[in-house]
Short mmCIF file of C-alpha atoms in Angstrom, two decimals:
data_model
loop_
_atom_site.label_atom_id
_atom_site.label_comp_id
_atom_site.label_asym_id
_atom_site.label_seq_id
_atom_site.Cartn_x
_atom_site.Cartn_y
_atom_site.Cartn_z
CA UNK J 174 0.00 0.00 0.00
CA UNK J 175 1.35 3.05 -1.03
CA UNK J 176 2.47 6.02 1.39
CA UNK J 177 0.50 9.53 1.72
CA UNK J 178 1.22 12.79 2.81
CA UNK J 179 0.95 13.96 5.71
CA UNK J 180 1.18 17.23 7.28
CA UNK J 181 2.06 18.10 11.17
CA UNK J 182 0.33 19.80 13.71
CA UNK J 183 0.70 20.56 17.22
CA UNK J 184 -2.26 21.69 19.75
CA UNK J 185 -1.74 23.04 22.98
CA UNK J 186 -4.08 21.42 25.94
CA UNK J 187 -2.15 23.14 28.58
CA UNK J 188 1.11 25.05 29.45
CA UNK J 189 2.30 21.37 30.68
CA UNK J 190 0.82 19.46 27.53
CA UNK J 191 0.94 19.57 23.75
CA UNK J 192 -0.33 17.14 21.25
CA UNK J 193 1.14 16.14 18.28
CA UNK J 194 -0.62 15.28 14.98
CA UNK J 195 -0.73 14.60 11.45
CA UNK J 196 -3.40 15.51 9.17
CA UNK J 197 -4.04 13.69 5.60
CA UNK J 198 -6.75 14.61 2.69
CA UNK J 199 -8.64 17.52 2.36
CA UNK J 200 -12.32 16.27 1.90
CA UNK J 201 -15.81 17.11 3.82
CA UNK J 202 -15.66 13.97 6.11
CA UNK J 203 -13.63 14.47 9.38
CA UNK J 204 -12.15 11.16 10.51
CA UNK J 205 -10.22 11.20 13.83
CA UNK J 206 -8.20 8.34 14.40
CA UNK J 207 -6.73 7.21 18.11
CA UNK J 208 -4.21 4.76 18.49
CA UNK J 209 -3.59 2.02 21.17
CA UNK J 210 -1.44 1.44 24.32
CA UNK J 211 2.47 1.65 23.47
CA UNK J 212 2.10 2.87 19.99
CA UNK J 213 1.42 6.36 18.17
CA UNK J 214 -0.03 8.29 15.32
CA UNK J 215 2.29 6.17 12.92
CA UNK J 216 0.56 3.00 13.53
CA UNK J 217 -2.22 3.96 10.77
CA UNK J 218 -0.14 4.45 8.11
CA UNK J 219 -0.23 1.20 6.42
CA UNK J 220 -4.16 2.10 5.88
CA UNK J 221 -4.38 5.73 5.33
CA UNK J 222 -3.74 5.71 1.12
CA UNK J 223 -7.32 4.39 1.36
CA UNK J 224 -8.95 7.07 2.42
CA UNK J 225 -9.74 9.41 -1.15
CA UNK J 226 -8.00 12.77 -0.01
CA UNK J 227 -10.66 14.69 -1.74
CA UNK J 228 -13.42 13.22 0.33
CA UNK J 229 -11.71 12.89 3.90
CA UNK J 230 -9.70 14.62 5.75
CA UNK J 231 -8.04 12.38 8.97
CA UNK J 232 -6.75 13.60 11.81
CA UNK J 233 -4.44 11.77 13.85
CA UNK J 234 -2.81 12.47 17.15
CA UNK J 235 -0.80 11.24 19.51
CA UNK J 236 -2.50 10.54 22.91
CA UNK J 237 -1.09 12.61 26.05
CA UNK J 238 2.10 10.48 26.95
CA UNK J 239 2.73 8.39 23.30
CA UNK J 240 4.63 9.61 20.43
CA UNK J 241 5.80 13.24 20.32
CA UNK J 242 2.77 14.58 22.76
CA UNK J 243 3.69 15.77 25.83
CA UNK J 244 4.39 13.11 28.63
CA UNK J 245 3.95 14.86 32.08
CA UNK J 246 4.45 12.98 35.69
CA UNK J 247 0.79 13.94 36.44
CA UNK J 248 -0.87 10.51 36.59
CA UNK J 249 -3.73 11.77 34.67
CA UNK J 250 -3.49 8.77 31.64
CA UNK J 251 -7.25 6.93 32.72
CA UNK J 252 -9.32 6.70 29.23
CA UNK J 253 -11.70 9.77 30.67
CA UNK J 254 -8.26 11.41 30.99
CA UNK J 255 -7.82 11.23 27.61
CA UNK J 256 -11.53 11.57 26.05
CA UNK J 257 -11.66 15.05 27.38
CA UNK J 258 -7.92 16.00 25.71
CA UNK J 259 -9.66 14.63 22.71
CA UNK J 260 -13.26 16.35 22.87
CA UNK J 261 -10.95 19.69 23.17
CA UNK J 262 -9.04 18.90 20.60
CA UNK J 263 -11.75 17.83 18.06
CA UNK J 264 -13.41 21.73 19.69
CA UNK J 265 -9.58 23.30 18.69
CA UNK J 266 -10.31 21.75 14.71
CA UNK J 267 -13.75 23.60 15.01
CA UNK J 268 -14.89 20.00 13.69
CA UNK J 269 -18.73 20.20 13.88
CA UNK J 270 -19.40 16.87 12.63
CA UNK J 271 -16.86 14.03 12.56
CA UNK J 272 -16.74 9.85 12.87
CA UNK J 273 -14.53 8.60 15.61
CA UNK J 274 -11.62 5.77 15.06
CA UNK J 275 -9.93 3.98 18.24
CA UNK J 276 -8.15 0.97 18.00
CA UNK J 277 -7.49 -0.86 21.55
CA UNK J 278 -6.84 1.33 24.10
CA UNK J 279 -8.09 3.80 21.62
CA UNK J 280 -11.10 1.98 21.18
CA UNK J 281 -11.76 2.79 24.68
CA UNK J 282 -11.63 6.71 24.98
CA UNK J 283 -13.61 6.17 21.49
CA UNK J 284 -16.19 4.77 23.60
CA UNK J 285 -15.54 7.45 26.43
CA UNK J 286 -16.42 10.11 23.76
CA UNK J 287 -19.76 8.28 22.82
CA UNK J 288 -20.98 8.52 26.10
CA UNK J 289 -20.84 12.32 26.37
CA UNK J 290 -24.10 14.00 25.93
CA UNK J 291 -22.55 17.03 24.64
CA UNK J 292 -20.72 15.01 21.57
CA UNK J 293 -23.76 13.08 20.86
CA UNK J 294 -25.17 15.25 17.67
CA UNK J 295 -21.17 15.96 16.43
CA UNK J 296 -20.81 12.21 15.92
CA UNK J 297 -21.41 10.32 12.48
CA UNK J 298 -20.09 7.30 13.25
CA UNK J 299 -17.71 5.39 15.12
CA UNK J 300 -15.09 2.23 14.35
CA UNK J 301 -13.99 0.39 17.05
CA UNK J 302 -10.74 -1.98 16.14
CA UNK J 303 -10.02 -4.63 19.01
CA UNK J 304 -11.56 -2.05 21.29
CA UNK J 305 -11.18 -2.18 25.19
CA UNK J 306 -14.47 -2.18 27.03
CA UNK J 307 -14.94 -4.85 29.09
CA UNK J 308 -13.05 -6.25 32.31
CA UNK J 309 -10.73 -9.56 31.41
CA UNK J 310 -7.95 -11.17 32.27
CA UNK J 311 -5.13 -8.81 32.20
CA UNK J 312 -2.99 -9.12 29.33
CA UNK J 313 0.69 -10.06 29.69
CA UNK J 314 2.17 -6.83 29.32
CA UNK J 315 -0.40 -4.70 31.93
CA UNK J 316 0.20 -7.69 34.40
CA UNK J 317 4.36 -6.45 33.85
CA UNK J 318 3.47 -2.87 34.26
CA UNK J 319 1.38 -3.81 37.67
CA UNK J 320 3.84 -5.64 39.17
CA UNK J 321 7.31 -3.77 40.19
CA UNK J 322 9.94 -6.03 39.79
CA UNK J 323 9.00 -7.14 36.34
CA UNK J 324 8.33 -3.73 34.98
CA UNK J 325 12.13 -3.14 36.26
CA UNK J 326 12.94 -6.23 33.95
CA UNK J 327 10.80 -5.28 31.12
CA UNK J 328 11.64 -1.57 31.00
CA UNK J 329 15.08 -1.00 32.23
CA UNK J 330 17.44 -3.91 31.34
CA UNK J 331 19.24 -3.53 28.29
CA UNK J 332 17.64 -5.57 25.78
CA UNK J 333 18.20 -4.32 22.21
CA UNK J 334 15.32 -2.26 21.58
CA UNK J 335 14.37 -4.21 18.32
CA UNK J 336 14.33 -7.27 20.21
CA UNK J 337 12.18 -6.09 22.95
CA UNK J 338 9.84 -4.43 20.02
CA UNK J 339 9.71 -8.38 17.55
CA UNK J 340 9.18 -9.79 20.50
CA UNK J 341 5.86 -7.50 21.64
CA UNK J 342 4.98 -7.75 18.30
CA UNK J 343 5.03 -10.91 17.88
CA UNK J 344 2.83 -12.34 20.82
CA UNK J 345 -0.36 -10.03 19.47
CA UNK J 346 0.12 -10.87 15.86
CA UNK J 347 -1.45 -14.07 14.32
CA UNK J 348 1.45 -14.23 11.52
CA UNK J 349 4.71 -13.88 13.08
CA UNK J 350 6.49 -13.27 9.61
CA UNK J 351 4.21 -10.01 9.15
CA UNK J 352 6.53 -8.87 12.22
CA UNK J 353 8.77 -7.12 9.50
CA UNK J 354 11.80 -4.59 9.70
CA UNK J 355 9.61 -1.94 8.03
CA UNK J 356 6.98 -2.13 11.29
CA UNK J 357 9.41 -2.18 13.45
CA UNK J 358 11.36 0.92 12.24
CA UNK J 359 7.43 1.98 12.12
CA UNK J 360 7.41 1.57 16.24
CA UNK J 361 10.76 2.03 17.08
CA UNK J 362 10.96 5.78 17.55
CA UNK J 363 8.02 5.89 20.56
CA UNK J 364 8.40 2.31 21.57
CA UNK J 365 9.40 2.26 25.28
CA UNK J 366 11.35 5.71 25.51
CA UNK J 367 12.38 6.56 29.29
CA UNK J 368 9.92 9.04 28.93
CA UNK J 369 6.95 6.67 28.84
CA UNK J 370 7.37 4.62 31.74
CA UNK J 371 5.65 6.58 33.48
CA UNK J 372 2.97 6.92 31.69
CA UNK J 373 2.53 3.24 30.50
CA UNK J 374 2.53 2.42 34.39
CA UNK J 375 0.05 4.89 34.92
CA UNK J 376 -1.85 3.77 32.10
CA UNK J 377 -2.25 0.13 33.22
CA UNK J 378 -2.77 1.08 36.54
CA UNK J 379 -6.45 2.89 35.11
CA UNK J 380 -7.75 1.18 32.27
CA UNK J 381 -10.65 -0.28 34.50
CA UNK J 382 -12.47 2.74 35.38
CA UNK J 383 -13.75 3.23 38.84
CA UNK J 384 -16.91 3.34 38.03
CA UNK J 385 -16.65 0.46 35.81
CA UNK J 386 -20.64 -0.97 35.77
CA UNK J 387 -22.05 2.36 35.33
CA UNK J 388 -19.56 3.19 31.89
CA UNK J 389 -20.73 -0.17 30.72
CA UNK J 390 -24.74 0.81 30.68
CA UNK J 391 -23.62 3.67 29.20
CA UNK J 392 -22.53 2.07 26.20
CA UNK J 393 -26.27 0.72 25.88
CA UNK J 394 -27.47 3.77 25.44
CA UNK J 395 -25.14 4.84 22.30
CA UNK J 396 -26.77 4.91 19.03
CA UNK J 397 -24.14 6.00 17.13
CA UNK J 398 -23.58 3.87 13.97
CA UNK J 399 -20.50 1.50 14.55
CA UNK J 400 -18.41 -0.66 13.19
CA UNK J 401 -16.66 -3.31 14.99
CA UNK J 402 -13.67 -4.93 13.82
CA UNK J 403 -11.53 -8.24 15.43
CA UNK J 404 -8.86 -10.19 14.74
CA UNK J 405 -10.38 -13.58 14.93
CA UNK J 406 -7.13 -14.77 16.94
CA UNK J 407 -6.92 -11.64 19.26
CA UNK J 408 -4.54 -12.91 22.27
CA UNK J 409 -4.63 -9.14 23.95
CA UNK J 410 -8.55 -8.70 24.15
CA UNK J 411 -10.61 -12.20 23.07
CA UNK J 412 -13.30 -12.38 20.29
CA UNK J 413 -15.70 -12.86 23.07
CA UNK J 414 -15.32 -9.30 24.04
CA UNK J 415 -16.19 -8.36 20.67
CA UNK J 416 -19.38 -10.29 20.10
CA UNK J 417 -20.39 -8.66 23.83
CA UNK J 418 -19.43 -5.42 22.41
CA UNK J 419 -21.81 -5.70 19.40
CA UNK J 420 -24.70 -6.77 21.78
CA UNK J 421 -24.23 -3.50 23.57
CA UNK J 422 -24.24 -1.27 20.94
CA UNK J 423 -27.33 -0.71 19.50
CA UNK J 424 -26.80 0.02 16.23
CA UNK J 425 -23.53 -1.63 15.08
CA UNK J 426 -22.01 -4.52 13.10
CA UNK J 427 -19.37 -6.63 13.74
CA UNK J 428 -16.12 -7.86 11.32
CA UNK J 429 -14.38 -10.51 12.17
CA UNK J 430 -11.03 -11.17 10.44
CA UNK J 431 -9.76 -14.47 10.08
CA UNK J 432 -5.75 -15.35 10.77
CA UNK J 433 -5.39 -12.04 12.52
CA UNK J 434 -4.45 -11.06 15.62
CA UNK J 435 -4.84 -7.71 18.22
CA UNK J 436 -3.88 -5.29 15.22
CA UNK J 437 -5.61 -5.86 12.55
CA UNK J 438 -5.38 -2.16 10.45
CA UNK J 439 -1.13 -3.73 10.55
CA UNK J 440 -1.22 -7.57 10.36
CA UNK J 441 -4.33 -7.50 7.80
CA UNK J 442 -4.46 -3.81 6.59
CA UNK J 443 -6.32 -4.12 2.81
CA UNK J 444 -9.34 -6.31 4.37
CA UNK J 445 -9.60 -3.54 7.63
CA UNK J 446 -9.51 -0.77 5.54
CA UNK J 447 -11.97 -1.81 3.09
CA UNK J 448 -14.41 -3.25 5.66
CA UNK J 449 -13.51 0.92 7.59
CA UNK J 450 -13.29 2.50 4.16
CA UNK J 451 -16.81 1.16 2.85
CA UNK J 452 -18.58 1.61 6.20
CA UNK J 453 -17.60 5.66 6.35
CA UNK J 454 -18.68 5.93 2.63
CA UNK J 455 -22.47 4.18 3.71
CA UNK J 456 -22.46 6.65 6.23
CA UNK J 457 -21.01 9.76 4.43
CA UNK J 458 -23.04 8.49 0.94
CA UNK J 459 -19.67 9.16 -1.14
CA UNK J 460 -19.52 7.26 -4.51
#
């Protein structure tokens, strides 16, 4: 798949935080995308020639704490945390109407967003790519970050950074050999800085809201038109949490994609971004 151009933004949230994004295509429809834990705005780009730059124009940042936003030692990185950097943000575009993106943890402030009255009438449409909504059985990695001395082992020995980065790869993706040197050079500039310790620790530590049963009826009461989309072999968040998702959700439908793992828009980008791409043109009616 061929690469697009991109231009760079920056928006300031506060004195003590700045967010980073690109912005691609120069069309009506106003997609915001919103990557997952550990990765950045980069991780779309193997779907983004897709979109027809004269029809949409995608905006893609980098949560507070990943890529090259600011990463400040405020422990403020729960998914609420985020939603309201991203309903300001989305307020900073002046986007009146836009369809929402979130892969993961991204998937997860997507959902945030739905919830809020106040965004309810900007919303088109929302896509929701091995999205985190329900409790489980922590994954591997947030078990590390939660427990001390392996988040010692796993941040601050000196593994070669490419290992450490095949290696994470590797356990979410169905197809090992689609681990290749061109994704990781794709995640090796954010991928476990110094700077993000602290924030992936803080992360983990809040991914389970609080007030966990009372988000969950919330999402019963969106009626946003969504799109789900799995990886069939998801070892991060199960299939099951997907099917539950689409019973939740009112008015949604679910994509399952065979031989595919927890990130499907990079293991299995052409079937993802035809089953995203021809979704948002039902919605937007573009021929």
């Amino acid at each position: 798949m061929s690469m697009v151009n991109t231009e760079e933004g920056e928006y300031k949230y506060s004195p003590q935080i700045t967010i980073r994004y690109q912005k691609s295509g120069n069309g009506p429809n106003n997609i915001v995308l919103i990557h997952g834990f550990a990765c950045s705005r980069l991780n779309w780009h193997s779907i983004l020639a897709k979109f027809p730059g004269h029809k949409y124009t995608l905006f893609i940042p980098d949560l507070k704490g990943y890529g090259d936003s600011s990463a400040p030692h405020d422990g403020a990185y729960s998914l609420y945390d985020q939603a309201h950097i991203i309903k300001a943000f989305t307020a900073y575009l002046n986007l009146k109407k836009f369809s929402l993106v979130g892969h993961s943890m991204g998937g997860g402030v997507v959902l945030t967003l739905a919830t809020m009255r106040e965004l309810t009438s900007k919303i088109d449409a929302l896509v929701l790519l091995d999205s985190a909504a329900f409790k489980d059985p922590k994954p591997r990695f947030i078990k590390i970050l939660n427990t001390p001395f392996l988040r010692y082992i796993f941040l601050f020995l000196l593994i070669p950074l490419n290992s450490i980065i095949r290696y994470a790869i590797g356990r979410i993706f169905y197809d090992k050999q689609k681990v290749t040197d061109v994704l990781i050079k794709r995640y090796r500039p954010y991928f476990y800085r110094q700077r993000h310790h602290n924030v992936y620790i803080k992360t983990a530590e809040q991914l389970i809201p609080e007030n966990y049963y009372e988000e969950i009826e919330k999402f019963k009461q969106i009626q946003i038109p969504a799109l789900i989309i799995w990886g069939k072999q998801d070892p991060v968040i199960p299939l099951r949490n997907g099917l539950k998702l689409a019973d939740h959700l009112q008015n949604s439908t679910l994509r399952i994609i065979d031989e595919c793992g927890h990130i499907p828009h990079e293991e299995k980008p052409e079937i993802t971004s035809d089953y995203l791409v021809s979704f948002l043109n039902d919605i937007y009616q573009v021929k």
